[in-house]
mmCIF file of C-alpha atoms and ligand atoms in Angstrom:
data_model
loop_
_atom_site.group_PDB
_atom_site.id
_atom_site.type_symbol
_atom_site.label_atom_id
_atom_site.label_comp_id
_atom_site.label_asym_id
_atom_site.label_seq_id
_atom_site.Cartn_x
_atom_site.Cartn_y
_atom_site.Cartn_z
ATOM 1 C CA UNK A 951 -0.020 -0.007 0.016
ATOM 2 C CA UNK A 952 1.672 3.202 -1.142
ATOM 3 C CA UNK A 953 -1.030 5.687 -0.158
ATOM 4 C CA UNK A 954 0.312 8.378 2.246
ATOM 5 C CA UNK A 955 3.918 7.094 2.069
ATOM 6 C CA UNK A 956 7.034 9.281 1.708
ATOM 7 C CA UNK A 957 9.643 8.665 -1.047
ATOM 8 C CA UNK A 958 12.994 9.975 0.175
ATOM 9 C CA UNK A 959 15.184 7.328 -1.538
ATOM 10 C CA UNK A 960 14.399 4.382 -3.852
ATOM 11 C CA UNK A 961 15.031 1.940 -0.984
ATOM 12 C CA UNK A 962 11.830 3.226 0.695
ATOM 13 C CA UNK A 963 9.919 0.991 -1.800
ATOM 14 C CA UNK A 964 10.293 -2.748 -2.275
ATOM 15 C CA UNK A 965 10.887 -4.028 -5.824
ATOM 16 C CA UNK A 966 7.233 -5.180 -5.844
ATOM 17 C CA UNK A 967 6.109 -1.674 -4.941
ATOM 18 C CA UNK A 968 8.322 -0.230 -7.678
ATOM 19 C CA UNK A 969 6.721 -2.631 -10.128
ATOM 20 C CA UNK A 970 3.268 -1.460 -9.017
ATOM 21 C CA UNK A 971 4.272 2.052 -9.956
ATOM 22 C CA UNK A 972 5.707 0.953 -13.299
ATOM 23 C CA UNK A 973 2.629 -1.172 -14.141
ATOM 24 C CA UNK A 974 0.411 1.847 -13.428
ATOM 25 C CA UNK A 975 2.685 4.083 -15.569
ATOM 26 C CA UNK A 976 2.319 1.582 -18.419
ATOM 27 C CA UNK A 977 -1.467 1.761 -18.139
ATOM 28 C CA UNK A 978 -1.363 5.578 -18.028
ATOM 29 C CA UNK A 979 0.851 5.563 -21.189
ATOM 30 C CA UNK A 980 -1.648 3.372 -22.970
ATOM 31 C CA UNK A 981 -4.865 4.947 -21.628
ATOM 32 C CA UNK A 982 -3.918 8.485 -20.634
ATOM 33 C CA UNK A 983 -7.464 9.839 -21.306
ATOM 34 C CA UNK A 984 -8.860 7.485 -18.659
ATOM 35 C CA UNK A 985 -6.866 9.327 -15.954
ATOM 36 C CA UNK A 986 -7.819 12.886 -16.868
ATOM 37 C CA UNK A 987 -9.763 13.415 -13.653
ATOM 38 C CA UNK A 988 -8.060 10.937 -11.338
ATOM 39 C CA UNK A 989 -6.629 13.682 -9.053
ATOM 40 C CA UNK A 990 -9.573 16.089 -9.321
ATOM 41 C CA UNK A 991 -9.705 18.142 -6.124
ATOM 42 C CA UNK A 992 -6.166 17.289 -5.065
ATOM 43 C CA UNK A 993 -3.325 19.789 -4.697
ATOM 44 C CA UNK A 994 0.414 19.185 -5.143
ATOM 45 C CA UNK A 995 3.035 21.542 -3.671
ATOM 46 C CA UNK A 996 6.384 21.873 -5.513
ATOM 47 C CA UNK A 997 9.067 23.331 -3.199
ATOM 48 C CA UNK A 998 12.255 23.890 -5.150
ATOM 49 C CA UNK A 999 15.207 25.357 -3.250
ATOM 50 C CA UNK A 1000 17.465 24.559 -6.274
ATOM 51 C CA UNK A 1001 16.922 25.089 -10.036
ATOM 52 C CA UNK A 1002 15.105 22.481 -12.098
ATOM 53 C CA UNK A 1003 13.518 22.027 -15.447
ATOM 54 C CA UNK A 1004 12.544 18.378 -15.848
ATOM 55 C CA UNK A 1005 11.737 17.395 -12.283
ATOM 56 C CA UNK A 1006 9.534 20.365 -11.464
ATOM 57 C CA UNK A 1007 7.830 20.688 -14.829
ATOM 58 C CA UNK A 1008 7.255 16.918 -15.113
ATOM 59 C CA UNK A 1009 5.717 16.815 -11.614
ATOM 60 C CA UNK A 1010 3.551 19.812 -12.379
ATOM 61 C CA UNK A 1011 2.569 18.453 -15.822
ATOM 62 C CA UNK A 1012 1.859 15.050 -14.162
ATOM 63 C CA UNK A 1013 -0.467 16.623 -11.592
ATOM 64 C CA UNK A 1014 -2.268 18.789 -14.123
ATOM 65 C CA UNK A 1015 -2.703 15.852 -16.545
ATOM 66 C CA UNK A 1016 -4.316 13.916 -13.676
ATOM 67 C CA UNK A 1017 -6.835 16.741 -13.251
ATOM 68 C CA UNK A 1018 -5.228 18.040 -10.050
ATOM 69 C CA UNK A 1019 -3.789 21.470 -9.251
ATOM 70 C CA UNK A 1020 -0.332 22.774 -8.249
ATOM 71 C CA UNK A 1021 1.025 25.406 -5.850
ATOM 72 C CA UNK A 1022 4.658 26.111 -4.991
ATOM 73 C CA UNK A 1023 7.810 28.044 -5.700
ATOM 74 C CA UNK A 1024 10.835 27.595 -7.914
ATOM 75 C CA UNK A 1025 12.871 30.110 -5.957
ATOM 76 C CA UNK A 1026 12.919 30.071 -2.158
ATOM 77 C CA UNK A 1027 13.515 33.828 -2.130
ATOM 78 C CA UNK A 1028 9.853 34.110 -3.108
ATOM 79 C CA UNK A 1029 8.826 32.257 0.122
ATOM 80 C CA UNK A 1030 9.226 33.088 3.795
ATOM 81 C CA UNK A 1031 12.487 31.163 3.754
ATOM 82 C CA UNK A 1032 13.839 34.628 2.768
ATOM 83 C CA UNK A 1033 12.682 35.872 6.178
ATOM 84 C CA UNK A 1034 14.486 33.084 7.965
ATOM 85 C CA UNK A 1035 11.690 30.532 8.263
ATOM 86 C CA UNK A 1036 13.010 26.991 8.838
ATOM 87 C CA UNK A 1037 12.439 24.356 6.210
ATOM 88 C CA UNK A 1038 10.458 22.160 8.551
ATOM 89 C CA UNK A 1039 8.139 25.071 9.432
ATOM 90 C CA UNK A 1040 7.642 25.817 5.736
ATOM 91 C CA UNK A 1041 6.771 22.208 4.894
ATOM 92 C CA UNK A 1042 4.577 21.871 7.990
ATOM 93 C CA UNK A 1043 2.625 24.895 6.838
ATOM 94 C CA UNK A 1044 2.369 23.571 3.287
ATOM 95 C CA UNK A 1045 0.942 20.352 4.739
ATOM 96 C CA UNK A 1046 -2.073 22.403 5.933
ATOM 97 C CA UNK A 1047 -2.883 23.147 2.269
ATOM 98 C CA UNK A 1048 -1.605 20.375 -0.003
ATOM 99 C CA UNK A 1049 -2.120 16.637 -0.498
ATOM 100 C CA UNK A 1050 1.535 15.891 -1.445
ATOM 101 C CA UNK A 1051 4.795 17.871 -1.616
ATOM 102 C CA UNK A 1052 7.835 17.572 -3.816
ATOM 103 C CA UNK A 1053 11.002 18.930 -2.284
ATOM 104 C CA UNK A 1054 14.367 19.720 -3.899
ATOM 105 C CA UNK A 1055 17.095 21.092 -1.670
ATOM 106 C CA UNK A 1056 20.883 21.519 -1.946
ATOM 107 C CA UNK A 1057 21.587 19.952 1.449
ATOM 108 C CA UNK A 1058 22.025 16.160 1.696
ATOM 109 C CA UNK A 1059 19.531 14.449 3.974
ATOM 110 C CA UNK A 1060 16.959 17.235 3.904
ATOM 111 C CA UNK A 1061 14.075 15.117 2.611
ATOM 112 C CA UNK A 1062 14.692 12.453 5.281
ATOM 113 C CA UNK A 1063 14.724 15.134 7.976
ATOM 114 C CA UNK A 1064 11.474 16.709 6.779
ATOM 115 C CA UNK A 1065 9.716 13.395 6.217
ATOM 116 C CA UNK A 1066 10.360 12.466 9.865
ATOM 117 C CA UNK A 1067 8.363 15.470 11.066
ATOM 118 C CA UNK A 1068 5.441 15.330 8.565
ATOM 119 C CA UNK A 1069 2.907 12.507 9.017
ATOM 120 C CA UNK A 1070 -0.154 13.781 7.136
ATOM 121 C CA UNK A 1071 1.227 14.455 3.645
ATOM 122 C CA UNK A 1072 3.566 12.411 1.393
ATOM 123 C CA UNK A 1073 6.986 14.037 0.904
ATOM 124 C CA UNK A 1074 8.759 13.222 -2.325
ATOM 125 C CA UNK A 1075 12.481 13.875 -2.561
ATOM 126 C CA UNK A 1076 13.239 15.642 -5.830
ATOM 127 C CA UNK A 1077 16.967 15.672 -5.183
ATOM 128 C CA UNK A 1078 18.938 16.466 -1.990
ATOM 129 C CA UNK A 1079 22.414 17.726 -2.744
ATOM 130 C CA UNK A 1080 24.727 15.018 -4.032
ATOM 131 C CA UNK A 1081 22.795 12.335 -2.136
ATOM 132 C CA UNK A 1082 19.694 10.860 -3.877
ATOM 133 C CA UNK A 1083 17.158 11.573 -6.619
ATOM 134 C CA UNK A 1084 14.613 8.758 -6.331
ATOM 135 C CA UNK A 1085 12.104 9.926 -8.954
ATOM 136 C CA UNK A 1086 14.900 10.134 -11.499
ATOM 137 C CA UNK A 1087 15.551 6.501 -10.711
ATOM 138 C CA UNK A 1088 11.867 5.663 -11.296
ATOM 139 C CA UNK A 1089 12.225 7.514 -14.615
ATOM 140 C CA UNK A 1090 15.399 5.579 -15.513
ATOM 141 C CA UNK A 1091 13.958 2.188 -14.614
ATOM 142 C CA UNK A 1092 10.764 2.794 -16.593
ATOM 143 C CA UNK A 1093 12.908 3.815 -19.567
ATOM 144 C CA UNK A 1094 15.016 0.628 -19.278
ATOM 145 C CA UNK A 1095 11.894 -1.528 -18.966
ATOM 146 C CA UNK A 1096 10.440 0.009 -22.126
ATOM 147 C CA UNK A 1097 13.576 0.147 -24.207
ATOM 148 C CA UNK A 1098 15.290 -3.138 -23.125
ATOM 149 C CA UNK A 1099 12.416 -5.204 -21.762
ATOM 150 C CA UNK A 1100 13.616 -5.591 -18.125
ATOM 151 C CA UNK A 1101 15.946 -4.181 -15.475
ATOM 152 C CA UNK A 1102 17.841 -7.472 -14.992
ATOM 153 C CA UNK A 1103 21.091 -8.844 -16.433
ATOM 154 C CA UNK A 1104 22.401 -5.621 -17.936
ATOM 155 C CA UNK A 1105 25.944 -4.300 -18.240
ATOM 156 C CA UNK A 1106 25.490 -0.684 -17.202
ATOM 157 C CA UNK A 1107 28.200 1.876 -17.864
ATOM 158 C CA UNK A 1108 27.906 5.075 -15.822
ATOM 159 C CA UNK A 1109 30.146 7.857 -17.031
ATOM 160 C CA UNK A 1110 31.158 11.268 -15.830
ATOM 161 C CA UNK A 1111 30.717 12.778 -12.370
ATOM 162 C CA UNK A 1112 30.178 9.703 -10.224
ATOM 163 C CA UNK A 1113 31.196 11.542 -7.074
ATOM 164 C CA UNK A 1114 28.455 14.196 -7.007
ATOM 165 C CA UNK A 1115 25.909 12.628 -9.396
ATOM 166 C CA UNK A 1116 22.914 11.919 -7.163
ATOM 167 C CA UNK A 1117 20.956 10.380 -10.026
ATOM 168 C CA UNK A 1118 23.779 7.868 -10.454
ATOM 169 C CA UNK A 1119 23.936 7.009 -6.737
ATOM 170 C CA UNK A 1120 20.208 6.266 -6.622
ATOM 171 C CA UNK A 1121 20.217 4.323 -9.910
ATOM 172 C CA UNK A 1122 23.205 2.094 -9.115
ATOM 173 C CA UNK A 1123 21.910 1.166 -5.657
ATOM 174 C CA UNK A 1124 18.514 0.309 -7.123
ATOM 175 C CA UNK A 1125 19.730 -1.656 -10.225
ATOM 176 C CA UNK A 1126 21.865 -3.607 -7.813
ATOM 177 C CA UNK A 1127 18.654 -4.942 -6.183
ATOM 178 C CA UNK A 1128 17.613 -6.510 -9.477
ATOM 179 C CA UNK A 1129 19.285 -9.720 -10.685
ATOM 180 C CA UNK A 1130 22.513 -10.079 -12.608
ATOM 181 C CA UNK A 1131 23.375 -6.426 -13.283
ATOM 182 C CA UNK A 1132 27.048 -5.521 -13.688
ATOM 183 C CA UNK A 1133 28.428 -1.974 -13.535
ATOM 184 C CA UNK A 1134 31.275 -0.230 -15.302
ATOM 185 C CA UNK A 1135 32.203 3.015 -13.474
ATOM 186 C CA UNK A 1136 33.825 5.412 -15.960
ATOM 187 C CA UNK A 1137 35.288 8.574 -14.450
ATOM 188 C CA UNK A 1138 38.413 10.515 -13.801
ATOM 189 C CA UNK A 1139 39.881 9.491 -10.453
ATOM 190 C CA UNK A 1140 38.872 12.857 -8.930
ATOM 191 C CA UNK A 1141 35.175 12.075 -9.639
ATOM 192 C CA UNK A 1142 35.108 8.348 -8.919
ATOM 193 C CA UNK A 1143 32.193 6.493 -7.293
ATOM 194 C CA UNK A 1144 32.175 7.057 -3.533
ATOM 195 C CA UNK A 1145 33.062 4.134 -1.253
ATOM 196 C CA UNK A 1146 29.649 4.376 0.490
ATOM 197 C CA UNK A 1147 27.927 3.519 -2.780
ATOM 198 C CA UNK A 1148 30.411 0.754 -3.715
ATOM 199 C CA UNK A 1149 29.845 -0.750 -0.251
ATOM 200 C CA UNK A 1150 26.353 -1.758 -1.443
ATOM 201 C CA UNK A 1151 27.838 -3.808 -4.338
ATOM 202 C CA UNK A 1152 29.469 -7.257 -4.564
ATOM 203 C CA UNK A 1153 33.166 -6.744 -5.444
ATOM 204 C CA UNK A 1154 32.762 -8.777 -8.651
ATOM 205 C CA UNK A 1155 29.761 -6.741 -9.813
ATOM 206 C CA UNK A 1156 31.703 -3.665 -10.876
ATOM 207 C CA UNK A 1157 34.864 -2.442 -12.510
ATOM 208 C CA UNK A 1158 36.335 1.040 -12.614
ATOM 209 C CA UNK A 1159 38.116 2.759 -15.461
ATOM 210 C CA UNK A 1160 38.804 6.242 -16.796
ATOM 211 C CA UNK A 1161 38.572 5.153 -20.425
ATOM 212 C CA UNK A 1162 35.165 5.261 -22.128
ATOM 213 C CA UNK A 1163 36.780 4.077 -25.388
ATOM 214 C CA UNK A 1164 38.008 0.814 -23.766
ATOM 215 C CA UNK A 1165 34.546 -0.272 -22.521
ATOM 216 C CA UNK A 1166 31.877 1.268 -24.685
ATOM 217 C CA UNK A 1167 31.609 -1.890 -26.830
ATOM 218 C CA UNK A 1168 30.687 -4.028 -23.764
ATOM 219 C CA UNK A 1169 27.689 -2.053 -22.590
ATOM 220 C CA UNK A 1170 23.896 -2.533 -22.733
ATOM 221 C CA UNK A 1171 23.351 0.913 -21.256
ATOM 222 C CA UNK A 1172 25.605 3.947 -21.339
ATOM 223 C CA UNK A 1173 24.384 6.415 -18.680
ATOM 224 C CA UNK A 1174 26.151 9.691 -19.221
ATOM 225 C CA UNK A 1175 26.193 12.454 -16.589
ATOM 226 C CA UNK A 1176 27.050 16.112 -16.285
ATOM 227 C CA UNK A 1177 29.972 17.302 -14.189
ATOM 228 C CA UNK A 1178 28.081 18.968 -11.329
ATOM 229 C CA UNK A 1179 29.565 22.481 -11.297
ATOM 230 C CA UNK A 1180 27.370 23.556 -8.351
ATOM 231 C CA UNK A 1181 28.985 20.987 -6.055
ATOM 232 C CA UNK A 1182 32.636 21.928 -6.751
ATOM 233 C CA UNK A 1183 34.561 23.990 -4.250
ATOM 234 C CA UNK A 1184 37.124 25.042 -6.870
ATOM 235 C CA UNK A 1185 36.036 26.563 -10.175
ATOM 236 C CA UNK A 1186 39.482 25.717 -11.603
ATOM 237 C CA UNK A 1187 38.992 22.083 -10.829
ATOM 238 C CA UNK A 1188 35.538 22.154 -12.504
ATOM 239 C CA UNK A 1189 36.999 23.717 -15.634
ATOM 240 C CA UNK A 1190 39.788 21.079 -15.768
ATOM 241 C CA UNK A 1191 37.326 18.172 -15.504
ATOM 242 C CA UNK A 1192 34.128 19.415 -17.225
ATOM 243 C CA UNK A 1193 34.952 18.131 -20.720
ATOM 244 C CA UNK A 1194 36.716 14.933 -19.702
ATOM 245 C CA UNK A 1195 34.186 12.862 -21.680
ATOM 246 C CA UNK A 1196 32.353 13.907 -24.821
ATOM 247 C CA UNK A 1197 30.225 11.232 -26.426
ATOM 248 C CA UNK A 1198 30.177 11.844 -30.171
ATOM 249 C CA UNK A 1199 29.418 10.079 -33.402
ATOM 250 C CA UNK A 1200 32.889 8.547 -33.598
ATOM 251 C CA UNK A 1201 32.690 7.004 -30.092
ATOM 252 C CA UNK A 1202 29.140 5.693 -30.873
ATOM 253 C CA UNK A 1203 30.647 3.716 -33.840
ATOM 254 C CA UNK A 1204 32.258 1.402 -31.246
ATOM 255 C CA UNK A 1205 29.041 0.801 -29.266
ATOM 256 C CA UNK A 1206 26.755 -2.119 -29.840
ATOM 257 C CA UNK A 1207 23.793 -1.567 -32.170
ATOM 258 C CA UNK A 1208 21.373 -2.362 -29.317
ATOM 259 C CA UNK A 1209 23.107 -0.251 -26.625
ATOM 260 C CA UNK A 1210 21.011 2.650 -25.348
ATOM 261 C CA UNK A 1211 22.356 6.028 -24.253
ATOM 262 C CA UNK A 1212 20.679 7.610 -21.228
ATOM 263 C CA UNK A 1213 21.289 10.906 -19.435
ATOM 264 C CA UNK A 1214 19.164 12.482 -16.674
ATOM 265 C CA UNK A 1215 19.736 15.905 -18.353
ATOM 266 C CA UNK A 1216 20.539 18.753 -18.326
ATOM 267 C CA UNK A 1217 23.544 18.066 -20.542
ATOM 268 C CA UNK A 1218 26.328 20.553 -21.011
ATOM 269 C CA UNK A 1219 29.023 19.209 -23.366
ATOM 270 C CA UNK A 1220 29.184 15.540 -22.453
ATOM 271 C CA UNK A 1221 26.963 14.378 -25.332
ATOM 272 C CA UNK A 1222 27.541 16.054 -28.703
ATOM 273 C CA UNK A 1223 24.260 17.259 -30.280
ATOM 274 C CA UNK A 1224 24.976 15.018 -33.353
ATOM 275 C CA UNK A 1225 24.294 11.945 -31.133
ATOM 276 C CA UNK A 1226 20.653 13.052 -30.669
ATOM 277 C CA UNK A 1227 19.800 11.694 -34.107
ATOM 278 C CA UNK A 1228 21.230 8.233 -33.293
ATOM 279 C CA UNK A 1229 18.287 5.846 -32.615
ATOM 280 C CA UNK A 1230 20.226 4.611 -29.586
ATOM 281 C CA UNK A 1231 19.929 8.027 -27.890
ATOM 282 C CA UNK A 1232 17.058 7.751 -25.409
ATOM 283 C CA UNK A 1233 17.519 10.772 -23.156
ATOM 284 C CA UNK A 1234 14.595 12.803 -24.436
ATOM 285 C CA UNK A 1235 12.322 9.730 -24.333
ATOM 286 C CA UNK A 1236 13.598 9.321 -20.811
ATOM 287 C CA UNK A 1237 12.370 12.868 -19.924
ATOM 288 C CA UNK A 1238 8.889 11.883 -21.202
ATOM 289 C CA UNK A 1239 8.855 8.634 -19.298
ATOM 290 C CA UNK A 1240 9.619 10.832 -16.271
ATOM 291 C CA UNK A 1241 6.269 12.540 -16.547
ATOM 292 C CA UNK A 1242 4.350 9.267 -16.854
ATOM 293 C CA UNK A 1243 6.106 7.639 -13.937
ATOM 294 C CA UNK A 1244 5.409 10.719 -11.789
ATOM 295 C CA UNK A 1245 1.689 10.538 -12.783
ATOM 296 C CA UNK A 1246 1.741 6.944 -11.489
ATOM 297 C CA UNK A 1247 3.651 7.794 -8.375
ATOM 298 C CA UNK A 1248 1.392 10.745 -7.458
ATOM 299 C CA UNK A 1249 -1.714 8.591 -8.105
ATOM 300 C CA UNK A 1250 -0.383 5.903 -5.745
ATOM 301 C CA UNK A 1251 0.755 8.227 -2.962
ATOM 302 C CA UNK A 1252 -2.487 10.200 -3.011
ATOM 303 C CA UNK A 1253 -4.592 7.011 -3.329
ATOM 304 C CA UNK A 1254 -6.385 8.123 -6.492
ATOM 305 C CA UNK A 1255 -5.206 5.449 -8.922
ATOM 306 C CA UNK A 1256 -8.650 3.835 -9.039
ATOM 307 C CA UNK A 1257 -10.378 7.131 -9.983
ATOM 308 C CA UNK A 1258 -10.260 5.970 -13.581
ATOM 309 C CA UNK A 1259 -12.969 6.439 -16.188
ATOM 310 C CA UNK A 1260 -12.461 3.523 -18.573
ATOM 311 C CA UNK A 1261 -13.263 4.652 -22.066
ATOM 312 C CA UNK A 1262 -15.256 2.418 -24.413
ATOM 313 C CA UNK A 1263 -13.077 -0.103 -26.283
HETATM 314 N N1 CP B 1753 17.110 15.304 -14.311
HETATM 315 C C1 CP B 1753 16.846 16.358 -13.544
HETATM 316 O O1 CP B 1753 16.762 16.275 -12.312
HETATM 317 O O2 CP B 1753 16.691 17.528 -14.254
HETATM 318 P P1 CP B 1753 16.354 18.919 -13.570
HETATM 319 O O3 CP B 1753 17.514 19.363 -12.733
HETATM 320 O O4 CP B 1753 16.104 19.832 -14.767
HETATM 321 O O5 CP B 1753 15.111 18.752 -12.774
#
């Protein structure tokens, strides 16, 4: 039963519960018109203390497409945070008005902290610093299910900023709960996968390298990521590392014909625009799956998934 639950990290849900969300997302993709009023009378709050395009807009689009409504802010300076109000007081106040809240914050652990104090409204972590981004993981898994049939037995290359990439941390920990997945961590040593993430993995389930060229031909999935400028202490170090990997047409020639390229977006330079035309490039499809999986998630957490008007066959 997912109604009323928080989602602060993917581990909050069992694999069976994740499957429930994906099955509902599949039904919404196939019969979107049946869900037009599912969330009628419900209100979602989007509280973004950090910039976002996909996560905020896809949540807002998801809620509106379910017939619900949205309140919130995309800049905390437009809220009483600017007067010194604590985050927990802000969210507690929002819980007086809304049926669910989506929270993005630059500080690691914020969603957990808030979720402990709020009992009457689901809190959804939309990214907490370099820590976790669970709804990006739902997006990624739904994309893999659709494009490759299942989330098991894949060789998954994750490339770029593995140190600060919260989408990568959440994805690797979750794919590791499925069967038979192997990981190839591709990064400069300064941005390598943190030990606390590797501690979740069996030693023979991953390898580390700094060479994308050496491994690209072995992969089922290449998950590219942006070097996270906003998490660097030194701008010089960011500039030195930001273009370490650039996936282009020439590199793609060495990849398998059935490999898929994923990226949580936004991209900066790490995927050349010429790759967008390659049928293996799935990152904009991924952004669309993100809206559908968030429609499914909101429906489950607000308990409205059965408010469906089945259209005539
Ligand atoms: N993937 C993702 O989180 O994108 P935004 O930062 O634009 O929300």
